[in-house]
CSV table of N, CA and C in Angstrom, one decimal:
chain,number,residue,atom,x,y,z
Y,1,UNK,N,85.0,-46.6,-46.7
Y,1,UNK,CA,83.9,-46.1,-45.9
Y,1,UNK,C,82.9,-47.3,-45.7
Y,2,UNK,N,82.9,-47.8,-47.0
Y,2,UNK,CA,81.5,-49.0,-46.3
Y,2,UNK,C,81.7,-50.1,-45.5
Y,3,UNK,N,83.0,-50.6,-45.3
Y,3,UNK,CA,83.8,-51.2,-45.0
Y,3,UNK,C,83.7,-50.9,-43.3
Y,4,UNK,N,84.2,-49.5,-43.2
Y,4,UNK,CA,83.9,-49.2,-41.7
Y,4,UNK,C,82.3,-49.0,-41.2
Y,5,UNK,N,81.5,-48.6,-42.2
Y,5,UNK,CA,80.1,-48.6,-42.0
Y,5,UNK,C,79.8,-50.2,-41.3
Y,6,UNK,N,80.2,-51.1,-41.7
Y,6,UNK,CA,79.8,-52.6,-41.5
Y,6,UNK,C,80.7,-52.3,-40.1
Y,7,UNK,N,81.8,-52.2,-39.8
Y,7,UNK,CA,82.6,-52.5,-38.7
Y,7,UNK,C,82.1,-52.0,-37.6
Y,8,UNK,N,81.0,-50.9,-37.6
Y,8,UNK,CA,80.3,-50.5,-36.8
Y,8,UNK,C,79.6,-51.3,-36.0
Y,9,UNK,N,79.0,-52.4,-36.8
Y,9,UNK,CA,77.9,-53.4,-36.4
Y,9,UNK,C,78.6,-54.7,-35.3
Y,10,UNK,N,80.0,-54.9,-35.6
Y,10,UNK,CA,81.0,-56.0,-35.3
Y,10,UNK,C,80.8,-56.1,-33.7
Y,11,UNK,N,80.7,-56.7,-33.1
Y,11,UNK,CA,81.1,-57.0,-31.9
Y,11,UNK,C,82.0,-57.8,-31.3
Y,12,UNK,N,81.7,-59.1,-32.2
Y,12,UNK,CA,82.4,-60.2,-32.0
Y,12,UNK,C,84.1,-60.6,-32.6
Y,13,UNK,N,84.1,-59.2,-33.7
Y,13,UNK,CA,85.1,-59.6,-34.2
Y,13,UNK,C,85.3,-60.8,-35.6
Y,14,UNK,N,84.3,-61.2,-35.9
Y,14,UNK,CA,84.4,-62.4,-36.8
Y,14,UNK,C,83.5,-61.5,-38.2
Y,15,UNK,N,83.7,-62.6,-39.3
Y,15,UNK,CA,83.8,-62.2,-40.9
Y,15,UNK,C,82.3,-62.0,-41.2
Y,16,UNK,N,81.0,-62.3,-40.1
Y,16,UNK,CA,79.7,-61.8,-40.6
Y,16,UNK,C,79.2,-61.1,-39.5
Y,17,UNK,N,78.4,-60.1,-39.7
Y,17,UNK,CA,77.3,-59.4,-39.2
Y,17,UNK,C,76.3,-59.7,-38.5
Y,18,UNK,N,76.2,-60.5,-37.6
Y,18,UNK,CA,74.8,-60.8,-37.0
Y,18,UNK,C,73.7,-60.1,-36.3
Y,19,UNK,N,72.8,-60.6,-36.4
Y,19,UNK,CA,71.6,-59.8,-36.3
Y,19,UNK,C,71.8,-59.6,-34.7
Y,20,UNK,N,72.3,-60.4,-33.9
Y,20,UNK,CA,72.3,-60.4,-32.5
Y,20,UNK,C,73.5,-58.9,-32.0
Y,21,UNK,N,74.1,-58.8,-32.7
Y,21,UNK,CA,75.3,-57.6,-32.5
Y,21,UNK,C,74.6,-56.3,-33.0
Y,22,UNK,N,73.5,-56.7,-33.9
Y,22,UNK,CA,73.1,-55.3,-34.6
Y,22,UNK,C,72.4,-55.2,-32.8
Y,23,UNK,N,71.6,-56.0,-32.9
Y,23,UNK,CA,70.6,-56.0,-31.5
Y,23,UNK,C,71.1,-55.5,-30.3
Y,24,UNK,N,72.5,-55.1,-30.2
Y,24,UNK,CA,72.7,-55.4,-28.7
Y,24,UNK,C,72.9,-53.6,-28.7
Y,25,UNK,N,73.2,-53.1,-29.7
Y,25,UNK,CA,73.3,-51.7,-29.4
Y,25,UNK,C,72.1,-50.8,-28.5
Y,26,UNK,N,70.7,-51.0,-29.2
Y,26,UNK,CA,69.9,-50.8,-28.3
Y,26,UNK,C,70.0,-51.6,-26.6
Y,27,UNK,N,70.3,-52.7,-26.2
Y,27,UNK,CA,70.8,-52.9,-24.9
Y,27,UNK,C,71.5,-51.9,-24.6
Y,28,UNK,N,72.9,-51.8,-25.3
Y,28,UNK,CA,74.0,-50.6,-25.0
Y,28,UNK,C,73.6,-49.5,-24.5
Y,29,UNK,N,72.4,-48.8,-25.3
Y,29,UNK,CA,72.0,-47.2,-25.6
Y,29,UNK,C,70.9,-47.3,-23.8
Y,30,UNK,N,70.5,-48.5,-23.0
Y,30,UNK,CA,69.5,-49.0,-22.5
Y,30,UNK,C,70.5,-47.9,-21.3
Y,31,UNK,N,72.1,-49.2,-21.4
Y,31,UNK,CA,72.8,-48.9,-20.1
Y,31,UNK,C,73.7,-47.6,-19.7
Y,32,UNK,N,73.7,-46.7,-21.0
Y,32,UNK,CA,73.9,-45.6,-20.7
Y,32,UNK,C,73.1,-44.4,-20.8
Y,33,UNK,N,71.6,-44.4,-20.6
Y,33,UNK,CA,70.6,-43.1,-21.1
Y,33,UNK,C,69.5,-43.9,-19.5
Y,34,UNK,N,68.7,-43.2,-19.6
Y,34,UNK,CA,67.5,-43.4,-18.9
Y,34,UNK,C,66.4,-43.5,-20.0
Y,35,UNK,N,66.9,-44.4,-20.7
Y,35,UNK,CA,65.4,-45.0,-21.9
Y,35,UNK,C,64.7,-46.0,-21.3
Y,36,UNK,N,63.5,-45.7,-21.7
Y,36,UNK,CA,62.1,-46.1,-21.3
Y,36,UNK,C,61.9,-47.7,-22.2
Y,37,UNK,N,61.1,-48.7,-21.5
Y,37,UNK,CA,61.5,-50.4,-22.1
Y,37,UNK,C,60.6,-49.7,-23.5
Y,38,UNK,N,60.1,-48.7,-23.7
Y,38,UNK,CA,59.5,-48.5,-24.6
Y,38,UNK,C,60.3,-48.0,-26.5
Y,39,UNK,N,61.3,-47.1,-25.7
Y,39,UNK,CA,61.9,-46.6,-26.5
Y,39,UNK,C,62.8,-47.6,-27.1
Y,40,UNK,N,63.4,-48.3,-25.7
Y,40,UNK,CA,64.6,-49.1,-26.6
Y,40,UNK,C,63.9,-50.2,-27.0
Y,41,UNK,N,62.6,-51.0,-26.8
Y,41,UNK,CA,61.6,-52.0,-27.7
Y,41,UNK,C,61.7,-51.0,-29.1
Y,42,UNK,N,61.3,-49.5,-29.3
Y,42,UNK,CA,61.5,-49.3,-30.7
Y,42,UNK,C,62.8,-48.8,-31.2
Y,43,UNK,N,63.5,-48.9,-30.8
Y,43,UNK,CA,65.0,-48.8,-31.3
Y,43,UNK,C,65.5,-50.2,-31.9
Y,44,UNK,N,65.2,-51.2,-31.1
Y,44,UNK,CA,64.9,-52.6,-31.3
Y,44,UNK,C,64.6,-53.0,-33.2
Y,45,UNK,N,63.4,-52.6,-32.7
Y,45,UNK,CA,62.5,-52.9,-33.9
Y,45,UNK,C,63.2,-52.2,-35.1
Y,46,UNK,N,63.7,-50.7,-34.9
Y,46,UNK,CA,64.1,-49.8,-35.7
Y,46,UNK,C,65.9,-50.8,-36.3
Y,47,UNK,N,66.2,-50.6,-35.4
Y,47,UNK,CA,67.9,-51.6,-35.9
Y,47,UNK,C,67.1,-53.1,-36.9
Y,48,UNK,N,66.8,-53.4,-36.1
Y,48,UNK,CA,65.9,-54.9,-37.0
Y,48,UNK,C,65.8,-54.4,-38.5
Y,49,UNK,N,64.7,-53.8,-38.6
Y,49,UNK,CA,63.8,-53.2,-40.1
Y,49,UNK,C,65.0,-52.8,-40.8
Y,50,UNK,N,66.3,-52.0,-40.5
Y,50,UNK,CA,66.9,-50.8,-41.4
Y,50,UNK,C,68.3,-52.3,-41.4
Y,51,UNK,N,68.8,-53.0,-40.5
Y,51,UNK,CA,69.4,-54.3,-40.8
Y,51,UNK,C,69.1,-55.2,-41.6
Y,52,UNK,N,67.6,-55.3,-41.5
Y,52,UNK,CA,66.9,-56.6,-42.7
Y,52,UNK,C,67.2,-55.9,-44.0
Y,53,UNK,N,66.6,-54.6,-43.9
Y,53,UNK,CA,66.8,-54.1,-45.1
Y,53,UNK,C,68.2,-53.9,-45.5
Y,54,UNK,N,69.3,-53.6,-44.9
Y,54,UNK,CA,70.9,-53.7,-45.0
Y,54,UNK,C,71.3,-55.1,-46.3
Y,55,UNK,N,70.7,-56.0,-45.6
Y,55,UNK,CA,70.8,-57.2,-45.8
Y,55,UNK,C,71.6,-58.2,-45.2
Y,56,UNK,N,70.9,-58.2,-43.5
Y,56,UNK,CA,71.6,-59.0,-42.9
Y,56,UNK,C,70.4,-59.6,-42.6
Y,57,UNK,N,70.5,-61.2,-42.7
Y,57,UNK,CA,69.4,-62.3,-42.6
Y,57,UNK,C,69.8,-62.5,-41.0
Y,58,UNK,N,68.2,-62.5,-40.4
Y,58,UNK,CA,68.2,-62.6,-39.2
Y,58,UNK,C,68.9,-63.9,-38.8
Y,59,UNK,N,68.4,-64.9,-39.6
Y,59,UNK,CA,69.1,-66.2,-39.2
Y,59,UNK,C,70.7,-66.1,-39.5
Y,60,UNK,N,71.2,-66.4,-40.9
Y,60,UNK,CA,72.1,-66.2,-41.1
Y,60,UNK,C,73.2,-65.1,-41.4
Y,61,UNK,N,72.8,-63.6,-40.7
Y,61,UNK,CA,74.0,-62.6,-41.2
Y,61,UNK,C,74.3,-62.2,-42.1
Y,62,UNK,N,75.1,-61.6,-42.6
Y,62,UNK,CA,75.7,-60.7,-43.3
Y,62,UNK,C,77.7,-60.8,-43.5
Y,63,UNK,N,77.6,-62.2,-44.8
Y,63,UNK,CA,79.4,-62.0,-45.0
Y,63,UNK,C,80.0,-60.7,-45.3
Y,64,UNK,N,81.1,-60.3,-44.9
Y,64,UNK,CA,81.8,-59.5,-44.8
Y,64,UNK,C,82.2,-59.1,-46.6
Y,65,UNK,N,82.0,-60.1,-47.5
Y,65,UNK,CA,82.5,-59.8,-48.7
Y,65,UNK,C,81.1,-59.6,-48.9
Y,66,UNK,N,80.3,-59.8,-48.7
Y,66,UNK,CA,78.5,-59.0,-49.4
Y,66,UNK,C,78.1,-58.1,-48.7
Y,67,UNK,N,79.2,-57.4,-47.9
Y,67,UNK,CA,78.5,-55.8,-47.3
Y,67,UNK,C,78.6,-55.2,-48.5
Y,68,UNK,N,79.2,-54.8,-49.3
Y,68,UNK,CA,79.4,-53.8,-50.1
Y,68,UNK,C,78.5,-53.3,-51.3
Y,69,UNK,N,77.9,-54.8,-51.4
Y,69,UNK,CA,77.1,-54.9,-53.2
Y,69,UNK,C,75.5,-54.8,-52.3
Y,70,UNK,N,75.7,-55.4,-51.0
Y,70,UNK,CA,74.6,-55.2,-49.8
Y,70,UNK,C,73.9,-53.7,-49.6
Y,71,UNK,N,75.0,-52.8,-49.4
Y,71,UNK,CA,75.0,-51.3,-49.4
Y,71,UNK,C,74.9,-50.7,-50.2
Y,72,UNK,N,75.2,-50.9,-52.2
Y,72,UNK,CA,74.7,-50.3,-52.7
Y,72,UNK,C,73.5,-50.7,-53.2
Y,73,UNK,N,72.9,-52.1,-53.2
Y,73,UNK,CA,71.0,-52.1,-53.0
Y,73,UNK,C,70.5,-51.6,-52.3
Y,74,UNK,N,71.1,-51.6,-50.8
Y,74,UNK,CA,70.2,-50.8,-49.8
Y,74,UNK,C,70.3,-49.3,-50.4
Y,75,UNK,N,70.9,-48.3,-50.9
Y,75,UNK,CA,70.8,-47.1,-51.2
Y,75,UNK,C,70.1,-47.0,-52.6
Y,76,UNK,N,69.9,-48.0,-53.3
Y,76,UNK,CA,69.3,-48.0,-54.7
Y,76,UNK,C,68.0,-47.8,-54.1
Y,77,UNK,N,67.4,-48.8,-53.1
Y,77,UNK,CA,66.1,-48.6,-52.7
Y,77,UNK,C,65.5,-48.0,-51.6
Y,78,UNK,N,66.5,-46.6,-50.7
Y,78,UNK,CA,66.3,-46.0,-50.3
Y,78,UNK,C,65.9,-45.0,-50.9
Y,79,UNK,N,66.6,-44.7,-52.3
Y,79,UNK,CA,66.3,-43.4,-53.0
Y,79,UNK,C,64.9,-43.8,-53.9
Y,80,UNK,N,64.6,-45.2,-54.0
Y,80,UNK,CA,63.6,-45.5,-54.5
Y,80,UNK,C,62.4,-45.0,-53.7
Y,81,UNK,N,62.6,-45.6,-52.6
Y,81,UNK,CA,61.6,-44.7,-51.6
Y,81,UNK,C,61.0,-43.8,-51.5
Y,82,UNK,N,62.5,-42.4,-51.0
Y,82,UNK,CA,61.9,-41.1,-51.2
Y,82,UNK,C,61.4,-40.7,-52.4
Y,83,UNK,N,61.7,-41.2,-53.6
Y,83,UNK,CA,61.3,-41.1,-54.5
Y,83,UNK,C,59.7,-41.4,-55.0
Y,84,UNK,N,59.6,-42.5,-54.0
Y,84,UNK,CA,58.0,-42.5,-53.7
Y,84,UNK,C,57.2,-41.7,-53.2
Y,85,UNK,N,58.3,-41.4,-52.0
Y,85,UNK,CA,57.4,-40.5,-51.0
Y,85,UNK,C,57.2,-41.4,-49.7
Y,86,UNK,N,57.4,-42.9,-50.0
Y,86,UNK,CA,57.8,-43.5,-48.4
Y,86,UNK,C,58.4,-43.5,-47.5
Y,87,UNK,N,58.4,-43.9,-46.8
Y,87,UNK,CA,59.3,-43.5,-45.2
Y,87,UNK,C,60.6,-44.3,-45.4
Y,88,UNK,N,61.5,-43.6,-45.2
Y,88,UNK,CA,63.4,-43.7,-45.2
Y,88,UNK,C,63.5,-45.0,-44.0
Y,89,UNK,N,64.5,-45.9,-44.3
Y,89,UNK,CA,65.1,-47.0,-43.3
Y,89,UNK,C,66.0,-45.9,-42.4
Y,90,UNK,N,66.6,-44.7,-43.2
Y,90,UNK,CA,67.4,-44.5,-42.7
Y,90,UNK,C,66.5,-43.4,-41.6
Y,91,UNK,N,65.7,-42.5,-42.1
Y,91,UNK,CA,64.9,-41.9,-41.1
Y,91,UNK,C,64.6,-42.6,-39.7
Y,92,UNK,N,63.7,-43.8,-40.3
Y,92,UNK,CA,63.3,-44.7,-39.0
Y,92,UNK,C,64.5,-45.3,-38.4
Y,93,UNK,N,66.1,-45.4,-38.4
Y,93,UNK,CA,67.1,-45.8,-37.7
Y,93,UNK,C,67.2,-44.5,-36.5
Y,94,UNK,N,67.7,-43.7,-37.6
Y,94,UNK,CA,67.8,-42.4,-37.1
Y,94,UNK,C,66.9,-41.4,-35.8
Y,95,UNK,N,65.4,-41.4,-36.5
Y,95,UNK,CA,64.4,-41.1,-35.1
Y,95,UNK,C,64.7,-42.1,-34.0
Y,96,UNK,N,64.4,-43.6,-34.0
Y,96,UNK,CA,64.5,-44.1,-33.1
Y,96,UNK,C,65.9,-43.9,-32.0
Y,97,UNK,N,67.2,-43.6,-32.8
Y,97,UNK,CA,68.0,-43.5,-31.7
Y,97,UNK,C,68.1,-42.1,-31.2
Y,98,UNK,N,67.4,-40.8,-32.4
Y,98,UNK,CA,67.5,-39.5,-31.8
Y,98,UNK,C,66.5,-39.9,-30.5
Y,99,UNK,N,65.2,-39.8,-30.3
Y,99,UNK,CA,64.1,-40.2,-29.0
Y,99,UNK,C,64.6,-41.1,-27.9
Y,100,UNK,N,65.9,-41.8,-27.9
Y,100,UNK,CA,67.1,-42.4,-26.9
Y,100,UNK,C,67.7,-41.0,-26.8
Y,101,UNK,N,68.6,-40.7,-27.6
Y,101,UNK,CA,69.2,-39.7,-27.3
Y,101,UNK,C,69.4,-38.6,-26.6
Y,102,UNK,N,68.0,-38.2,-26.9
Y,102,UNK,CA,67.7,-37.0,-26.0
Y,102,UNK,C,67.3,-37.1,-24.7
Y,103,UNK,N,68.2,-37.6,-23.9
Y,103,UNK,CA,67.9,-37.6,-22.7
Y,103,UNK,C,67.0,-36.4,-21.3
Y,104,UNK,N,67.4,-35.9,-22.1
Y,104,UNK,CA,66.8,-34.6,-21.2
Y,104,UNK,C,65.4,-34.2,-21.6
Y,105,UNK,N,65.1,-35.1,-22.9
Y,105,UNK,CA,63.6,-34.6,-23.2
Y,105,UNK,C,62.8,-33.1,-23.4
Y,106,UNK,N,64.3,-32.3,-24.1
Y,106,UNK,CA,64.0,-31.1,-24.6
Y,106,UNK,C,63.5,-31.1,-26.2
Y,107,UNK,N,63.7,-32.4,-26.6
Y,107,UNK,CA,63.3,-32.0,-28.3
Y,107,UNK,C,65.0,-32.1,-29.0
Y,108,UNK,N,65.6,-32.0,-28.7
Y,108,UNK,CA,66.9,-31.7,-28.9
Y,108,UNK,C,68.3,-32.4,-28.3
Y,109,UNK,N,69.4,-32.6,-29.3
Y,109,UNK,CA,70.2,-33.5,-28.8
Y,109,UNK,C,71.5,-32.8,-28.4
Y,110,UNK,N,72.2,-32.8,-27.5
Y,110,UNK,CA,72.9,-31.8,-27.1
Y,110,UNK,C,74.8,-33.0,-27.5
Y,111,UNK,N,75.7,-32.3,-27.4
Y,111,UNK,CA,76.8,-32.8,-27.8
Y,111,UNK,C,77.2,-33.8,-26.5
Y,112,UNK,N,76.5,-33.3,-25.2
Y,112,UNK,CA,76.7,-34.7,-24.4
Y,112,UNK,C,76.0,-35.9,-24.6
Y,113,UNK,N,75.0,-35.4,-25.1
Y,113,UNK,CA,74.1,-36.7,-25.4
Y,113,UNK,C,74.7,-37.2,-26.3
Y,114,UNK,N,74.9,-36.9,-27.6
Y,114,UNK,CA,75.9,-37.3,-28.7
Y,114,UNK,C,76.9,-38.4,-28.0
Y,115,UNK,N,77.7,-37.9,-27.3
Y,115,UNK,CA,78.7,-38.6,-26.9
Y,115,UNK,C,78.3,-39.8,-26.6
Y,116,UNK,N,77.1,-40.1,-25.8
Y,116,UNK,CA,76.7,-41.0,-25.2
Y,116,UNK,C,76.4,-42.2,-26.8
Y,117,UNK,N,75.8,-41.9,-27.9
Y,117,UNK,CA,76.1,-42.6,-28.9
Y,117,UNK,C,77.2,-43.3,-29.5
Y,118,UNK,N,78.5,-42.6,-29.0
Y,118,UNK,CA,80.2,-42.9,-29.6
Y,118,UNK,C,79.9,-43.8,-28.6
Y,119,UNK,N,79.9,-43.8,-27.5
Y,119,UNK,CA,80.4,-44.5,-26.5
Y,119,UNK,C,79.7,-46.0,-26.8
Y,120,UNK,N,78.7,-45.9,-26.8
Y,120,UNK,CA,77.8,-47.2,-27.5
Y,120,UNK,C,77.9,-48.2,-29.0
Y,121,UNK,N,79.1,-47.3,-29.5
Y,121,UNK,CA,79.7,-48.0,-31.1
Y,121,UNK,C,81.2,-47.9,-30.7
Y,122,UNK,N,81.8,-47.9,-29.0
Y,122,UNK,CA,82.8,-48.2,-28.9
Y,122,UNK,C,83.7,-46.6,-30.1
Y,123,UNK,N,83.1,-45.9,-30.2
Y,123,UNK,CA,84.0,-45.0,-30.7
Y,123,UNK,C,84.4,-43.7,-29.6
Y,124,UNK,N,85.8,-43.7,-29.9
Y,124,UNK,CA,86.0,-42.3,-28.8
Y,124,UNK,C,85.3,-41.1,-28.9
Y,125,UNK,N,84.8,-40.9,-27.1
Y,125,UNK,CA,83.7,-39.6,-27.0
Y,125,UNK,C,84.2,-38.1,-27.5
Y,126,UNK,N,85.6,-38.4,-27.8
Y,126,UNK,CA,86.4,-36.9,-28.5
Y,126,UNK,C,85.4,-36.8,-30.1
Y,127,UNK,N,85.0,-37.8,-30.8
Y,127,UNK,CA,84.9,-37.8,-31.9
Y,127,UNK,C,83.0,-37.2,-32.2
Y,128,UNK,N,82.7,-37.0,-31.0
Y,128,UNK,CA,81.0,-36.4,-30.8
Y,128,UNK,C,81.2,-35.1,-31.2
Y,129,UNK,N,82.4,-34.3,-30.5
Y,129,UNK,CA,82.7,-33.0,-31.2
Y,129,UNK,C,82.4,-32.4,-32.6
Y,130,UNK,N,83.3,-33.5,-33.6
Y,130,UNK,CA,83.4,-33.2,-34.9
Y,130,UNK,C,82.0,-33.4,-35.8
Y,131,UNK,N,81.6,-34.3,-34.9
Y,131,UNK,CA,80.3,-35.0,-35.6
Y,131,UNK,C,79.4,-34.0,-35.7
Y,132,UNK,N,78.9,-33.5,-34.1
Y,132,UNK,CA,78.2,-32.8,-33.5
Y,132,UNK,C,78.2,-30.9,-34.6
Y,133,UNK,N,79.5,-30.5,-35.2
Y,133,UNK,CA,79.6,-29.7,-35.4
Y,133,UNK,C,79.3,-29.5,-36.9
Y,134,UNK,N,79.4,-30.8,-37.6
Y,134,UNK,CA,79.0,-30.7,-38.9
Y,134,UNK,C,77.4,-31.1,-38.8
Y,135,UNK,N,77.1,-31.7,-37.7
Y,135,UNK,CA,75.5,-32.1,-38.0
Y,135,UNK,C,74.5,-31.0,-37.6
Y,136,UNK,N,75.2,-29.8,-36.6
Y,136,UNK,CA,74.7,-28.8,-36.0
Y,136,UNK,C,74.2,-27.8,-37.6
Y,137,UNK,N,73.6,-27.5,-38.5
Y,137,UNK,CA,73.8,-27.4,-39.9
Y,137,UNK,C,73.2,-25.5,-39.2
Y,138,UNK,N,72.4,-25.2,-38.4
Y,138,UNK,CA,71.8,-24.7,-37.9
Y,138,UNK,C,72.7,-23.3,-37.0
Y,139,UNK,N,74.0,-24.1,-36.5
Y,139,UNK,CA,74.6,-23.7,-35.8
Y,139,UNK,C,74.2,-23.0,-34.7
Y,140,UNK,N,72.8,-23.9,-33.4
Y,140,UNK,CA,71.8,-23.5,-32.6
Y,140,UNK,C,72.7,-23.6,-31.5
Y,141,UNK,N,73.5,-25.0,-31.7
Y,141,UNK,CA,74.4,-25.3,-30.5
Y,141,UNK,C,73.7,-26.8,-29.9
Y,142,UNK,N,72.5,-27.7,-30.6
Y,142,UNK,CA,71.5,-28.3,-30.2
Y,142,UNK,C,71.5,-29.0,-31.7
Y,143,UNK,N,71.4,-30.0,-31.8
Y,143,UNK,CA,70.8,-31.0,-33.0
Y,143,UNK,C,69.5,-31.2,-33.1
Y,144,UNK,N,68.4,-30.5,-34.1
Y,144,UNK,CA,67.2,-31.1,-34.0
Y,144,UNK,C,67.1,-32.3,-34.8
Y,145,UNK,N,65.7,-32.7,-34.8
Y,145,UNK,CA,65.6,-34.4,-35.0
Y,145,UNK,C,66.1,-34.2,-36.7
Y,146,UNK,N,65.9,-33.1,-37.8
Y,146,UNK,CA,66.2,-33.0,-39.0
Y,146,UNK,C,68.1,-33.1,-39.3
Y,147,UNK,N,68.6,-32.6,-38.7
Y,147,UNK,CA,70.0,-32.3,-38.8
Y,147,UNK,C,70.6,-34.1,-38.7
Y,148,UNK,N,70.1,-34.6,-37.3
Y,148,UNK,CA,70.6,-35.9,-37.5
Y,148,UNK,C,70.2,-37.1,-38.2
Y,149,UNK,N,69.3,-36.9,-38.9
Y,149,UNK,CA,68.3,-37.5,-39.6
Y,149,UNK,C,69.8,-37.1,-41.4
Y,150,UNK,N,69.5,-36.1,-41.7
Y,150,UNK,CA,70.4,-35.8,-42.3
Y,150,UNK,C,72.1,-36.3,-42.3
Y,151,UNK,N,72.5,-36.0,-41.3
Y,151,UNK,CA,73.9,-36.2,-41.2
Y,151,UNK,C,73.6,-38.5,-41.4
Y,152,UNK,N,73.1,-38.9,-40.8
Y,152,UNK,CA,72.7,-40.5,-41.0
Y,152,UNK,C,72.6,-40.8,-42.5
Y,153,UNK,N,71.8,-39.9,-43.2
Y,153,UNK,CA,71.7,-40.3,-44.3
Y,153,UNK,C,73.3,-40.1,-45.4
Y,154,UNK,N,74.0,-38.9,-44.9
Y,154,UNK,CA,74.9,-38.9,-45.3
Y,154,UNK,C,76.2,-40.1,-45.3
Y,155,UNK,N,76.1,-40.5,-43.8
Y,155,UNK,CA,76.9,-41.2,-43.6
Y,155,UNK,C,76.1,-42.8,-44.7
Y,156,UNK,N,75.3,-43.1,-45.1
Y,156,UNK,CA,74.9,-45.1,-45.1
Y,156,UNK,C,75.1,-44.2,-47.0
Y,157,UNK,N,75.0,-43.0,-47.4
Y,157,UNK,CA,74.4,-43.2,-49.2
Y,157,UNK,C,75.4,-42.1,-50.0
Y,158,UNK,N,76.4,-41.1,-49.4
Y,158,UNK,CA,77.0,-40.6,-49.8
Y,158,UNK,C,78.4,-40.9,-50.0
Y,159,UNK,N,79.0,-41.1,-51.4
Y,159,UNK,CA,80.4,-41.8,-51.2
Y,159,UNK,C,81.5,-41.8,-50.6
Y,160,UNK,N,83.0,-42.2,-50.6
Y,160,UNK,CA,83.0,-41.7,-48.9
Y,160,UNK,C,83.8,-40.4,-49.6
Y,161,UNK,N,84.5,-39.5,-48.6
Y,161,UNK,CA,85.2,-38.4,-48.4
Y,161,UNK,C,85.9,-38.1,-47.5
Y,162,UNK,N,87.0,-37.9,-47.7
Y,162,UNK,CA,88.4,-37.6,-46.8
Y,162,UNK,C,88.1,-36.7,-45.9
Y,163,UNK,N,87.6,-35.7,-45.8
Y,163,UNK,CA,87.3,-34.6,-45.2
Y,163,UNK,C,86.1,-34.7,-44.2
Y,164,UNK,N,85.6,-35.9,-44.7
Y,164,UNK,CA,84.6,-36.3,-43.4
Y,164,UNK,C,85.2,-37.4,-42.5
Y,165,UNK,N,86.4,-37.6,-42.4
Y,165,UNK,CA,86.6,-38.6,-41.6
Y,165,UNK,C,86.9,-38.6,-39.8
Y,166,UNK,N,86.5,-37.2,-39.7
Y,166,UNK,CA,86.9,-37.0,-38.3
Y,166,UNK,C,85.3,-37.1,-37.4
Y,167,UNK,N,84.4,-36.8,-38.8
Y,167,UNK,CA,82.8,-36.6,-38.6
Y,167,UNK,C,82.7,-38.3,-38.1
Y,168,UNK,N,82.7,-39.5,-39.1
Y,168,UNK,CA,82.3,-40.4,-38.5
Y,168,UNK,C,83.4,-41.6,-38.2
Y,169,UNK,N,84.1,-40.7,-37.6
Y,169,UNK,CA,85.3,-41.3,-36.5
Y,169,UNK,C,86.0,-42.8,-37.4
Y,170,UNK,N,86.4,-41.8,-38.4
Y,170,UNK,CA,86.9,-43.2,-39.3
Y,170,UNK,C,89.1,-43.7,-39.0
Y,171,UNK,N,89.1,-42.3,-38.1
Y,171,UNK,CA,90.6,-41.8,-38.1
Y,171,UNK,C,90.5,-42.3,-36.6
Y,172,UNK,N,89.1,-43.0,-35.7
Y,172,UNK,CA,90.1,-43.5,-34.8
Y,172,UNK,C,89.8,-45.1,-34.9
């Protein structure tokens, strides 16, 4: 799982993580949504902050053999956080790309909008379904900003599981 968590980030295909590939997804999310230079400036910012904190050095990256020990610091001091009562990396990833998402500007993220996030990490739009259905916890038919906020945290801090692999498209 963490392994594909990092391959998420890849663009280029090569053994580190760069900060320029974390960066380009907000571009991506720009060319498929009607987001405002405002939103995707804080989606920007948001990949930046929750990447630095990953531990990918803006100058130098993120080796492919130090995602792993990378991922469990970052979760040691996420739970340090709430534990504080501070604001989540993973929250602030998460809001930023739900306020893209919701294109329609109902408050709510609909399974088409969804799709439009696969499409942007290069994963097939079949796999928004499964996602969509375990993140829906509500079963409204509509993701609010809590549910995906939730399902995000599951995916970066819970170990992995067989039974979730259709949720974050690890089977394609």
């Amino acid at each position: 799982k963490q392994w594909y968590q990092r391959r998420v980030a890849i663009t280029a295909g090569d053994e580190r993580m760069e900060m320029d590939e974390v960066l380009y997804w907000p571009d991506r999310m720009r060319q498929l949504v009607n987001a405002t230079d405002e939103q995707v400036d804080k989606m920007r910012a948001a990949c930046y902050t929750f990447f630095t904190n990953k531990g990918v050095d803006p100058v130098n990256g993120l080796l492919r053999e130090d995602w792993v020990e990378s991922n469990r610091v970052f979760a040691e001091a996420e739970r340090e956080r709430e534990r504080r009562g501070e604001d989540s990396m993973i929250g602030l990833l998460s809001n930023a790309y739900y306020d893209v998402l919701d294109d329609d500007g109902d408050g709510t993220v609909s399974v088409e909008e969804l799709k439009t996030m696969m499409k942007a990490f290069d994963v097939p739009q079949e796999a928004a379904y499964t996602f969509f259905e375990k993140a829906d916890i509500d079963k409204s038919g509509k993701l609010e900003r809590p549910e995906l906020v939730h399902l995000f945290r599951k995916f970066w801090m819970e170990p992995y599981d067989p039974q979730w692999d259709g949720v974050y498209a690890y089977k394609y």
